[in-house]
mmCIF file with all atom_site columns, C-alpha atoms and ligand atoms in Angstrom:
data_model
loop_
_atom_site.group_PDB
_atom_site.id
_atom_site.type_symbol
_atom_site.label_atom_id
_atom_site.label_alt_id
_atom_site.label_comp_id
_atom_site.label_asym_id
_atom_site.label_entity_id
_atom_site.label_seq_id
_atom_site.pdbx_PDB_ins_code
_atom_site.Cartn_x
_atom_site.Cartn_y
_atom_site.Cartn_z
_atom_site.occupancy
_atom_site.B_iso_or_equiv
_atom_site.pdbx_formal_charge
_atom_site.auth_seq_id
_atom_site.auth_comp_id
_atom_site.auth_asym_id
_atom_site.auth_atom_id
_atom_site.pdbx_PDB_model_num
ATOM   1   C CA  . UNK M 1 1   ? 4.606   0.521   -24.565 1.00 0.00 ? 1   UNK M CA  1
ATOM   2   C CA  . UNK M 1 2   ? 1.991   1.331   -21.335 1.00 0.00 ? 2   UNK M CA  1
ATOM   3   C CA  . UNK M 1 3   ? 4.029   1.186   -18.316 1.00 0.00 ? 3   UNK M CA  1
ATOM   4   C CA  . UNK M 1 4   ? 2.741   -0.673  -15.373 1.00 0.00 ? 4   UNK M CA  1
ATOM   5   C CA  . UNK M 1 5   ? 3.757   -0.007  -11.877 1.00 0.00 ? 5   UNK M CA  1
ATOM   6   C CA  . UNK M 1 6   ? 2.755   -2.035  -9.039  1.00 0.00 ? 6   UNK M CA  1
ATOM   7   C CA  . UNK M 1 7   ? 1.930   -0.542  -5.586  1.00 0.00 ? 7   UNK M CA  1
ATOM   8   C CA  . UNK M 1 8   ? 1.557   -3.474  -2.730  1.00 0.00 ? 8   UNK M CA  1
ATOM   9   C CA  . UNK M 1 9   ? 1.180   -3.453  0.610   1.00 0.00 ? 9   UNK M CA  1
ATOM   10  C CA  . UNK M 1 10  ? -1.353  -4.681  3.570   1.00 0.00 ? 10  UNK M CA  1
ATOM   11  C CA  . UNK M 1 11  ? -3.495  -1.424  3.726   1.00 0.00 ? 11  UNK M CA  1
ATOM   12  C CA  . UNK M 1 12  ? -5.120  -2.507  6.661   1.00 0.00 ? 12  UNK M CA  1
ATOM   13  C CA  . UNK M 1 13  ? -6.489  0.216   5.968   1.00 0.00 ? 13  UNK M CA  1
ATOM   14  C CA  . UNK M 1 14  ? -5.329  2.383   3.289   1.00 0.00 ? 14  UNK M CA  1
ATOM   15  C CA  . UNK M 1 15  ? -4.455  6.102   4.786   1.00 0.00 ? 15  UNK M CA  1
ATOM   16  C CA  . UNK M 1 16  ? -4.184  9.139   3.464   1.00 0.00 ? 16  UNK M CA  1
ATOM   17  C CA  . UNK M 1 17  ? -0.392  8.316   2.983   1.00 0.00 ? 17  UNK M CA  1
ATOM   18  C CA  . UNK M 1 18  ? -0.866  5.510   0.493   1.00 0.00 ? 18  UNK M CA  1
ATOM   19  C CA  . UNK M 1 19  ? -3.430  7.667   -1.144  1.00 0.00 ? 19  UNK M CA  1
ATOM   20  C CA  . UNK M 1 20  ? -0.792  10.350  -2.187  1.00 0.00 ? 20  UNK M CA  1
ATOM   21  C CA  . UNK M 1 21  ? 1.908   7.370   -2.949  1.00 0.00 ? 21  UNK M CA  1
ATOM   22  C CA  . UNK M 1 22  ? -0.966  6.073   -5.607  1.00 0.00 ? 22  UNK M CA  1
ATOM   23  C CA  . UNK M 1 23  ? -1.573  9.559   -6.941  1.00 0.00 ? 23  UNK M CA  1
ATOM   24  C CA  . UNK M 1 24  ? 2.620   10.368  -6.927  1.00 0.00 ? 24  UNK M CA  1
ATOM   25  C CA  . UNK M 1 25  ? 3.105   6.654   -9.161  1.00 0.00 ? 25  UNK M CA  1
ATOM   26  C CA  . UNK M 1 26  ? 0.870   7.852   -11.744 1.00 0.00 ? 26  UNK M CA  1
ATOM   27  C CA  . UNK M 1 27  ? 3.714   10.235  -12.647 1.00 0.00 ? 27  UNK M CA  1
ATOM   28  C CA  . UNK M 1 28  ? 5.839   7.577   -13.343 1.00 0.00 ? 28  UNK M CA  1
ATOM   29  C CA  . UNK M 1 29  ? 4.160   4.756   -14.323 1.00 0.00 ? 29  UNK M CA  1
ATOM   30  C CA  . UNK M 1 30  ? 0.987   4.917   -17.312 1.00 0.00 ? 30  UNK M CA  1
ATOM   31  C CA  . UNK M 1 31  ? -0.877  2.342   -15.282 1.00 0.00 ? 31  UNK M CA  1
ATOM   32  C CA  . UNK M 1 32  ? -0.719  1.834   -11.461 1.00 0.00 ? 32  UNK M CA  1
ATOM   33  C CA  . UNK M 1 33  ? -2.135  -1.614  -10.063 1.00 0.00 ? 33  UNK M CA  1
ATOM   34  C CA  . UNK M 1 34  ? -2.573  -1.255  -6.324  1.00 0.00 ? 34  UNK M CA  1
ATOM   35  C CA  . UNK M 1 35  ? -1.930  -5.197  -5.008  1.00 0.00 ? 35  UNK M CA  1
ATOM   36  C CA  . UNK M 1 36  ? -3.739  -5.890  -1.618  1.00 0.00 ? 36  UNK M CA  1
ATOM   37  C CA  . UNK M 1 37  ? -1.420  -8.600  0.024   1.00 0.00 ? 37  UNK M CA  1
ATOM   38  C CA  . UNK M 1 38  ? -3.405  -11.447 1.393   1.00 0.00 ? 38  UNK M CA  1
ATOM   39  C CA  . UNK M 1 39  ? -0.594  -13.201 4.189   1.00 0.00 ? 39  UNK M CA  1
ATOM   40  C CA  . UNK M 1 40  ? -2.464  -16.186 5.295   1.00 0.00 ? 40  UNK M CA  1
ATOM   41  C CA  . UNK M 1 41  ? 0.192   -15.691 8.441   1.00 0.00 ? 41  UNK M CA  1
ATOM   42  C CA  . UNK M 1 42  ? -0.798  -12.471 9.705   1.00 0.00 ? 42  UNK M CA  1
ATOM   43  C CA  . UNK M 1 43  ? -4.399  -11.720 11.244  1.00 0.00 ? 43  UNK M CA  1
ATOM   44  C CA  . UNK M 1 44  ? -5.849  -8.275  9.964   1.00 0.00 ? 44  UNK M CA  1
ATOM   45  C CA  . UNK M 1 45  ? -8.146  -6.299  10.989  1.00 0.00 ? 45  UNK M CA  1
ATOM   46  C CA  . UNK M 1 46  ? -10.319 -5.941  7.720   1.00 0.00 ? 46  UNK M CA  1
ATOM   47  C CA  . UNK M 1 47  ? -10.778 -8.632  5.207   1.00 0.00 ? 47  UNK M CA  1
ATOM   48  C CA  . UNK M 1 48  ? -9.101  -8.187  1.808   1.00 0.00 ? 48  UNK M CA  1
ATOM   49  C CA  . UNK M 1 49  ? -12.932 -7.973  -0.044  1.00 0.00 ? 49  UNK M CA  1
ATOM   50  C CA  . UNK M 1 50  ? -13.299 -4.782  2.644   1.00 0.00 ? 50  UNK M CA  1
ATOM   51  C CA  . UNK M 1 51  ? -9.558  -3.615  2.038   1.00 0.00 ? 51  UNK M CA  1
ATOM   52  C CA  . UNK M 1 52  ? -10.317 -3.235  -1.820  1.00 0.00 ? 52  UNK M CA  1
ATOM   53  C CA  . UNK M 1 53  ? -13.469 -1.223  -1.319  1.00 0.00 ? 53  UNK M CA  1
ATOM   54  C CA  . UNK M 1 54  ? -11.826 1.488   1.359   1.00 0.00 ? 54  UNK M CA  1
ATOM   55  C CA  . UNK M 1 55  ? -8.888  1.654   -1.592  1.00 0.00 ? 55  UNK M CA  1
ATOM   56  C CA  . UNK M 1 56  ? -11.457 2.123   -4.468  1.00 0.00 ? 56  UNK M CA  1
ATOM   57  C CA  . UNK M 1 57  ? -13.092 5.011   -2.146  1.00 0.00 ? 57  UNK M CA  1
ATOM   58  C CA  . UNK M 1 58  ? -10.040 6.399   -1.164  1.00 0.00 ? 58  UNK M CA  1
ATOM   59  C CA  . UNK M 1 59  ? -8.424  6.890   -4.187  1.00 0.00 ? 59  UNK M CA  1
ATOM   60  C CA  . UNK M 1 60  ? -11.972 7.624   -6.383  1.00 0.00 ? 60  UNK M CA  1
ATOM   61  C CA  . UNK M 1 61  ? -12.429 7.512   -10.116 1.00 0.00 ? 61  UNK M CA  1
ATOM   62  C CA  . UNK M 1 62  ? -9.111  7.460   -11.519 1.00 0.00 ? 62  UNK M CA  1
ATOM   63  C CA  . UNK M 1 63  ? -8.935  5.002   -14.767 1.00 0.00 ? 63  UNK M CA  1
ATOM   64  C CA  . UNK M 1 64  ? -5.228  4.820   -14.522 1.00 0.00 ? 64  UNK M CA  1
ATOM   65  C CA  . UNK M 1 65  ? -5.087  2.865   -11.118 1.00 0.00 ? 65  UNK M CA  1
ATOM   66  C CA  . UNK M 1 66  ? -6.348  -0.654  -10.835 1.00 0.00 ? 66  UNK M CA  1
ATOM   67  C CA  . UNK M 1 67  ? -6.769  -2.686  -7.822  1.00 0.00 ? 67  UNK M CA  1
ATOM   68  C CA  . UNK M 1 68  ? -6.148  -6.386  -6.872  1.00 0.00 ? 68  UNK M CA  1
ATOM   69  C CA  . UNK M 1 69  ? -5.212  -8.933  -4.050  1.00 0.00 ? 69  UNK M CA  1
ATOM   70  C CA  . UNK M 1 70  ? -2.557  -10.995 -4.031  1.00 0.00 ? 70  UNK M CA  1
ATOM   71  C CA  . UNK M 1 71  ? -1.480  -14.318 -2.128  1.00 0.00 ? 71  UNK M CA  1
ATOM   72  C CA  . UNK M 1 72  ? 2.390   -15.487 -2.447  1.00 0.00 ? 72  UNK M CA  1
ATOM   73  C CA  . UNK M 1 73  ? 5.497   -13.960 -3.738  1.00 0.00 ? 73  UNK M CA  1
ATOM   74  C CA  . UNK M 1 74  ? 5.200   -10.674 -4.772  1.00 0.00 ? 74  UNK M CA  1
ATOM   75  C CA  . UNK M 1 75  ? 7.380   -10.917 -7.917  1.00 0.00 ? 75  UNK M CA  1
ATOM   76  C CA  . UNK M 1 76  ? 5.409   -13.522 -9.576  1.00 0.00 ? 76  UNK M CA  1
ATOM   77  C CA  . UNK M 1 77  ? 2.465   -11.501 -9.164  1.00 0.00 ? 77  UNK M CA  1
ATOM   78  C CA  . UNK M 1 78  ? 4.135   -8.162  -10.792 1.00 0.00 ? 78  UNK M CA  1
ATOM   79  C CA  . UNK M 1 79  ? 5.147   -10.154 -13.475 1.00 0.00 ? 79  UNK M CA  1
ATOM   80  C CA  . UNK M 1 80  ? 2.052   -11.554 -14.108 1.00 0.00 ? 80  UNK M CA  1
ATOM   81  C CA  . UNK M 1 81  ? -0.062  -8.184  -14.490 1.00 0.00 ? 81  UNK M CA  1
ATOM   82  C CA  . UNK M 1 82  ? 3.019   -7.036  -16.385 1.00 0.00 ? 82  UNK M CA  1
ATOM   83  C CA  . UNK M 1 83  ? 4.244   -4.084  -13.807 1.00 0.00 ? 83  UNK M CA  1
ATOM   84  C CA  . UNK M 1 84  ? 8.067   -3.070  -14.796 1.00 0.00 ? 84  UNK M CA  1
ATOM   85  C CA  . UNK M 1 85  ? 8.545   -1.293  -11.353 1.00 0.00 ? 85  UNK M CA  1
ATOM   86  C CA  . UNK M 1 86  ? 7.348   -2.098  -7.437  1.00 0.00 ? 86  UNK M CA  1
ATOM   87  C CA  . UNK M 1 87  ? 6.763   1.747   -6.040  1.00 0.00 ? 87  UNK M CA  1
ATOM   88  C CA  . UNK M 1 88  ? 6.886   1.759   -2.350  1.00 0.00 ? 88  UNK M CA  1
ATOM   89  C CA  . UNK M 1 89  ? 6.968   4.463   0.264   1.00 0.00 ? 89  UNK M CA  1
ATOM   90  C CA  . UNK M 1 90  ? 9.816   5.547   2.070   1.00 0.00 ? 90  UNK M CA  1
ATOM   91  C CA  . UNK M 1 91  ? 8.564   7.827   5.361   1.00 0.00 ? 91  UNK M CA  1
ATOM   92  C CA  . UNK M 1 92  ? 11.788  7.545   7.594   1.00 0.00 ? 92  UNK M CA  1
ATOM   93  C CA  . UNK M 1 93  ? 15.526  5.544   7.707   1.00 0.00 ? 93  UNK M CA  1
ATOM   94  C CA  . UNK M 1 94  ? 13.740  3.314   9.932   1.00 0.00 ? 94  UNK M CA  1
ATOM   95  C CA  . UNK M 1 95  ? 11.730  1.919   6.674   1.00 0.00 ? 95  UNK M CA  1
ATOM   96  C CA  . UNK M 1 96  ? 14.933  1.958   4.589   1.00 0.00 ? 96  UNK M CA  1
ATOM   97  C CA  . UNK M 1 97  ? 16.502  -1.838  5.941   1.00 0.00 ? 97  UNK M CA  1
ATOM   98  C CA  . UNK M 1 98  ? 13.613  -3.476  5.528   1.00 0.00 ? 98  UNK M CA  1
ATOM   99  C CA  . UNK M 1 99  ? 13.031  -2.410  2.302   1.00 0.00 ? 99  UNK M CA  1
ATOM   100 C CA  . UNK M 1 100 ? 15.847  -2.313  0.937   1.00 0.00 ? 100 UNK M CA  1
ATOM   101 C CA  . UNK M 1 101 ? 16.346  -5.824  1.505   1.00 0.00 ? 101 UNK M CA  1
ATOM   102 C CA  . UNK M 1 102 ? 12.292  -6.474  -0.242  1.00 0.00 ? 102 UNK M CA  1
ATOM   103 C CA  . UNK M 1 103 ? 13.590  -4.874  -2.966  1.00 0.00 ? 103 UNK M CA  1
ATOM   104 C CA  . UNK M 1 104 ? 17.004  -6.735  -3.753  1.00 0.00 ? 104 UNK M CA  1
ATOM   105 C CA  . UNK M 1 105 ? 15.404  -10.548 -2.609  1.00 0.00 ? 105 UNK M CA  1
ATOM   106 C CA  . UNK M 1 106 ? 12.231  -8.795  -5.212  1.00 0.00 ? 106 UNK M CA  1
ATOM   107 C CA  . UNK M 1 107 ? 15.389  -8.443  -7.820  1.00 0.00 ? 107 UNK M CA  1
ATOM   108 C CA  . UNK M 1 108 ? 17.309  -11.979 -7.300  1.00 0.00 ? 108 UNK M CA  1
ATOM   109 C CA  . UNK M 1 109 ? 13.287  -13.377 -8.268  1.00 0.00 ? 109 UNK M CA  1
ATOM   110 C CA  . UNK M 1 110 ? 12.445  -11.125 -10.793 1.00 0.00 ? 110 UNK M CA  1
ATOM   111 C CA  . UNK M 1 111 ? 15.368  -9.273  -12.310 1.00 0.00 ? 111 UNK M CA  1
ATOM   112 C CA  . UNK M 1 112 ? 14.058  -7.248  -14.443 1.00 0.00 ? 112 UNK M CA  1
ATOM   113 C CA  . UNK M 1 113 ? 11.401  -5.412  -12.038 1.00 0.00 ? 113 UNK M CA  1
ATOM   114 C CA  . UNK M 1 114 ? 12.747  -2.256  -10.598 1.00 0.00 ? 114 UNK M CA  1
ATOM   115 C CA  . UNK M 1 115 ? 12.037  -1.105  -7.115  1.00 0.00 ? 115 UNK M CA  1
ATOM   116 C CA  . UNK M 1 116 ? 11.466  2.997   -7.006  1.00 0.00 ? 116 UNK M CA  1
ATOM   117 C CA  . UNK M 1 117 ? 11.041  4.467   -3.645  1.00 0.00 ? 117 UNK M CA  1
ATOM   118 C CA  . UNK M 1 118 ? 8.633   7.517   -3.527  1.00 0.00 ? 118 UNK M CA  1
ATOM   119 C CA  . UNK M 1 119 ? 8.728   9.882   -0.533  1.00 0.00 ? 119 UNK M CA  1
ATOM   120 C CA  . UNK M 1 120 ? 5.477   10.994  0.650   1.00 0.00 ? 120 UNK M CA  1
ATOM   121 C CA  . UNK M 1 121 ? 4.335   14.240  1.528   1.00 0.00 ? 121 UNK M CA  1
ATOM   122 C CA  . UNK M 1 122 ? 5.826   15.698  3.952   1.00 0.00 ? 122 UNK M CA  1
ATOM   123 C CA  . UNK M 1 123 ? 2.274   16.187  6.576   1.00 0.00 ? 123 UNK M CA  1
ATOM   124 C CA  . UNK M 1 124 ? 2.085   12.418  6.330   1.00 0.00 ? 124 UNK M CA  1
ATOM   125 C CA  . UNK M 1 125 ? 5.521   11.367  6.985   1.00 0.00 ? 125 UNK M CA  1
ATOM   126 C CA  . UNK M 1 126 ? 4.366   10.135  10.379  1.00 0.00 ? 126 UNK M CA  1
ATOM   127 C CA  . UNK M 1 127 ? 1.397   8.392   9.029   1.00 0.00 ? 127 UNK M CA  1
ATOM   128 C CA  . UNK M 1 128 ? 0.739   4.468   8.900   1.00 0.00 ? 128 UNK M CA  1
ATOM   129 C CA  . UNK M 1 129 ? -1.826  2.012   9.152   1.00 0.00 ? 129 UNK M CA  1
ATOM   130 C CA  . UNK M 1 130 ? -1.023  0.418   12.591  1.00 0.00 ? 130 UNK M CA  1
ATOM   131 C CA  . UNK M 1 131 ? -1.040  3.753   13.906  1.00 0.00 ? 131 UNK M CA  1
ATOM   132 C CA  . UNK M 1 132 ? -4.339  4.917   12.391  1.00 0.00 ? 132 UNK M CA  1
ATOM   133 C CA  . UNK M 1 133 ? -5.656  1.764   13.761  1.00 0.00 ? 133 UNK M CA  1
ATOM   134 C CA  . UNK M 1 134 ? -4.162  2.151   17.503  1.00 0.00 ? 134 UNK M CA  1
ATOM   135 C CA  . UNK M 1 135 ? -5.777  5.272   17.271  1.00 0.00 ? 135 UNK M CA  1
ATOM   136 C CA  . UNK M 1 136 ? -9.178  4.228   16.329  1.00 0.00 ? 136 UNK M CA  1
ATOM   137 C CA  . UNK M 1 137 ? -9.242  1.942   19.187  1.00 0.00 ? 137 UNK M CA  1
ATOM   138 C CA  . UNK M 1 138 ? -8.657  4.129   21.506  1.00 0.00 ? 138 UNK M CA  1
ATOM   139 C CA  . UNK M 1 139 ? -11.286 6.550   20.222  1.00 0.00 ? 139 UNK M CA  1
ATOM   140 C CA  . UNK M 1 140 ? -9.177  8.853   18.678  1.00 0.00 ? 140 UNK M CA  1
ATOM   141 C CA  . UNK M 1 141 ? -9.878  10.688  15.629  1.00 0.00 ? 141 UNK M CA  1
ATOM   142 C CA  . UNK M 1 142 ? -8.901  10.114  12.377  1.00 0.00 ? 142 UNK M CA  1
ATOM   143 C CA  . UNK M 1 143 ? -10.613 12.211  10.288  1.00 0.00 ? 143 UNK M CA  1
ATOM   144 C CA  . UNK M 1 144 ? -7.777  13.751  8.077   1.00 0.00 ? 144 UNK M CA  1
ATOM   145 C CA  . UNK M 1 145 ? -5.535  11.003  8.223   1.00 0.00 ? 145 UNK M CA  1
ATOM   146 C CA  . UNK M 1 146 ? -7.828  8.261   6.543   1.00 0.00 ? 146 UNK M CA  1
ATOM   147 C CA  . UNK M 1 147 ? -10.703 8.638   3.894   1.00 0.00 ? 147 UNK M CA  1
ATOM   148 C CA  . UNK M 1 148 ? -14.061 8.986   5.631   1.00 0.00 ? 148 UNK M CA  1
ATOM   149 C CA  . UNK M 1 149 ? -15.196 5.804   4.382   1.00 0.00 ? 149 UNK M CA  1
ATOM   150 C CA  . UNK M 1 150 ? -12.386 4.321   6.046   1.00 0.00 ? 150 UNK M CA  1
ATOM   151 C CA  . UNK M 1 151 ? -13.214 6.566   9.416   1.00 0.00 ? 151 UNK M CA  1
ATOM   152 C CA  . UNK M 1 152 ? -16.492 4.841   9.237   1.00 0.00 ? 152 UNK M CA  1
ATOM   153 C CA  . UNK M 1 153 ? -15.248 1.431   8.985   1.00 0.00 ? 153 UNK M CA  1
ATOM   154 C CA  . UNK M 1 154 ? -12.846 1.800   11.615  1.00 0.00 ? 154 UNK M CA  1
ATOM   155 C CA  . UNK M 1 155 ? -15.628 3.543   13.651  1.00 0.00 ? 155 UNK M CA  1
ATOM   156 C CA  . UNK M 1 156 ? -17.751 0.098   12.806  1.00 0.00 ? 156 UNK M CA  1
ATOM   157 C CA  . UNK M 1 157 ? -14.704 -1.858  14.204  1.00 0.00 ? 157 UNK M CA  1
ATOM   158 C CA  . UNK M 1 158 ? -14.261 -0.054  17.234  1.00 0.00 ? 158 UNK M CA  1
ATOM   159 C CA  . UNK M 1 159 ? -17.471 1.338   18.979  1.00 0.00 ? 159 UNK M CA  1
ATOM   160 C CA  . UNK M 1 160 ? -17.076 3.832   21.593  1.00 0.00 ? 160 UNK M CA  1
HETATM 161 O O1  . PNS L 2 .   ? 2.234   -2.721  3.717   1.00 0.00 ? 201 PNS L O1  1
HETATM 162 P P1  . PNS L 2 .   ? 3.297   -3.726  4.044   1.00 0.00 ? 201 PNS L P1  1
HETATM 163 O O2  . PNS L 2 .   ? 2.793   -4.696  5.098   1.00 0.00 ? 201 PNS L O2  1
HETATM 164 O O3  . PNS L 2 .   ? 4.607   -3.101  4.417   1.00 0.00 ? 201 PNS L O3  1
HETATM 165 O O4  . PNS L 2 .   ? 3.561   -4.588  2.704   1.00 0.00 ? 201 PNS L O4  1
HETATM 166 C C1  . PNS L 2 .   ? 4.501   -5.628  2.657   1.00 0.00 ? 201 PNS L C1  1
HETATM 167 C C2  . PNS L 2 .   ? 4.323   -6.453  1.368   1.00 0.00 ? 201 PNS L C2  1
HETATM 168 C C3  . PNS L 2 .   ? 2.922   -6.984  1.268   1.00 0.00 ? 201 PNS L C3  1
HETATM 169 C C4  . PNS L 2 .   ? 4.616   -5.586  0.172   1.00 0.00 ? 201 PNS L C4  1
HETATM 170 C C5  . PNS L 2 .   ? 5.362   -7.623  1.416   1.00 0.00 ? 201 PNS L C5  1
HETATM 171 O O5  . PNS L 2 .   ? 5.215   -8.321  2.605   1.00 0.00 ? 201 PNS L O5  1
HETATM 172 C C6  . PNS L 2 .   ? 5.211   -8.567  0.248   1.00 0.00 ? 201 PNS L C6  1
HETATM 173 O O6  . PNS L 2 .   ? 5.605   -8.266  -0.852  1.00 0.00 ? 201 PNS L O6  1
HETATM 174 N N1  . PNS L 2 .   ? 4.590   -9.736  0.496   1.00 0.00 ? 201 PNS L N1  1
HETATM 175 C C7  . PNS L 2 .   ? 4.364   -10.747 -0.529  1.00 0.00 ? 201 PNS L C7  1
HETATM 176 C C8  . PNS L 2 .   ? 5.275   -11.959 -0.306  1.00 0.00 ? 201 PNS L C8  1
HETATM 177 C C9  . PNS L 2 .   ? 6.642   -11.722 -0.896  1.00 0.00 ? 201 PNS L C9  1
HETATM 178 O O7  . PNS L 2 .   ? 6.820   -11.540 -2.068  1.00 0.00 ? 201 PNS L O7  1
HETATM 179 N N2  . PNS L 2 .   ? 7.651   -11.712 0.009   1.00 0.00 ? 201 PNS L N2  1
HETATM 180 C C10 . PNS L 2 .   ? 9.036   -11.544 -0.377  1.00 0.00 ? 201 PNS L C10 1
HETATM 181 C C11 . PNS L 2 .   ? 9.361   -10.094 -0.628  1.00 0.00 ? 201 PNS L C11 1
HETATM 182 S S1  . PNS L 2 .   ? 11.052  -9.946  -0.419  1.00 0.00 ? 201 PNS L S1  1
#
């Protein structure tokens, strides 16, 4: 039996730190479907069509991992691509109420789909999108912390 996990999120944009969480789920899981989030609620800064690309150059040619948008619940949408487990990242206790609470509202939907929290490594524990974006804005760099094709995108976005 393959075993699908699903990795979802905003990844606006995708950092180095989801990049390793992809790359860690692959030890668990045989397939690994990477579900962009579309939340007609929030306003991001790069279009889900744009969101996909920087994940398919981030994360290269890897057969293993596939990647899709989403719109509504989660659950339905693991079930639907057939995903057994919802891997998300777990950087600090500051994460941990928040997603603990995803993960047992993801378990009263969809019972049998198991939540596994992956730490990431340890040079991007401090890592995360709004912060790679606050410091694009500013004209920081982010070379290191994002793939370059990302840089350039957020370089796009924010002129100096
Ligand atoms: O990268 P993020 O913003 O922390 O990802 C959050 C995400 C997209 C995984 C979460 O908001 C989500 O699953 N949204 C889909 C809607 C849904 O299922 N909500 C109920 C989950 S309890």
């Amino acid at each position: 039996m393959t075993r699908i996990a699903i990795y979802p999120g905003s990844f606006d944009p995708p950092t180095k730190g989801h990049e390793d969480l992809i790359r860690r789920s692959l030890a668990l899981a045989d397939r690994v479907v990477v579900a962009v989030a579309v939340n007609p609620s929030k306003q991001p800064l790069f279009p889900v069509a744009e969101r996909l690309a920087m994940l398919r150059a981030t994360v290269g040619d890897e057969p293993r991992v596939s990647f899709e948008a989403f719109e509504g619940l989660l659950a339905e949408f693991a079930e639907s691509v057939g995903a057994s487990m919802v891997v998300r990242g777990l950087r600090a206790v500051s994460d941990f109420e928040y997603e603990f609470q995803m993960a047992l509202m993801n378990r009263r939907l969809h019972p049998a789909l198991e939540t596994v929290f992956l730490v990431p490594a340890l040079d991007l524990t401090y890592l995360s999108s709004s912060l790679v974006r606050e410091v694009a804005r500013f004209g920081g760099d982010v070379n290191g912390l994002v793939h370059p094709a990302v840089a350039d995108a957020l370089s796009a976005r924010y002129p100096q």
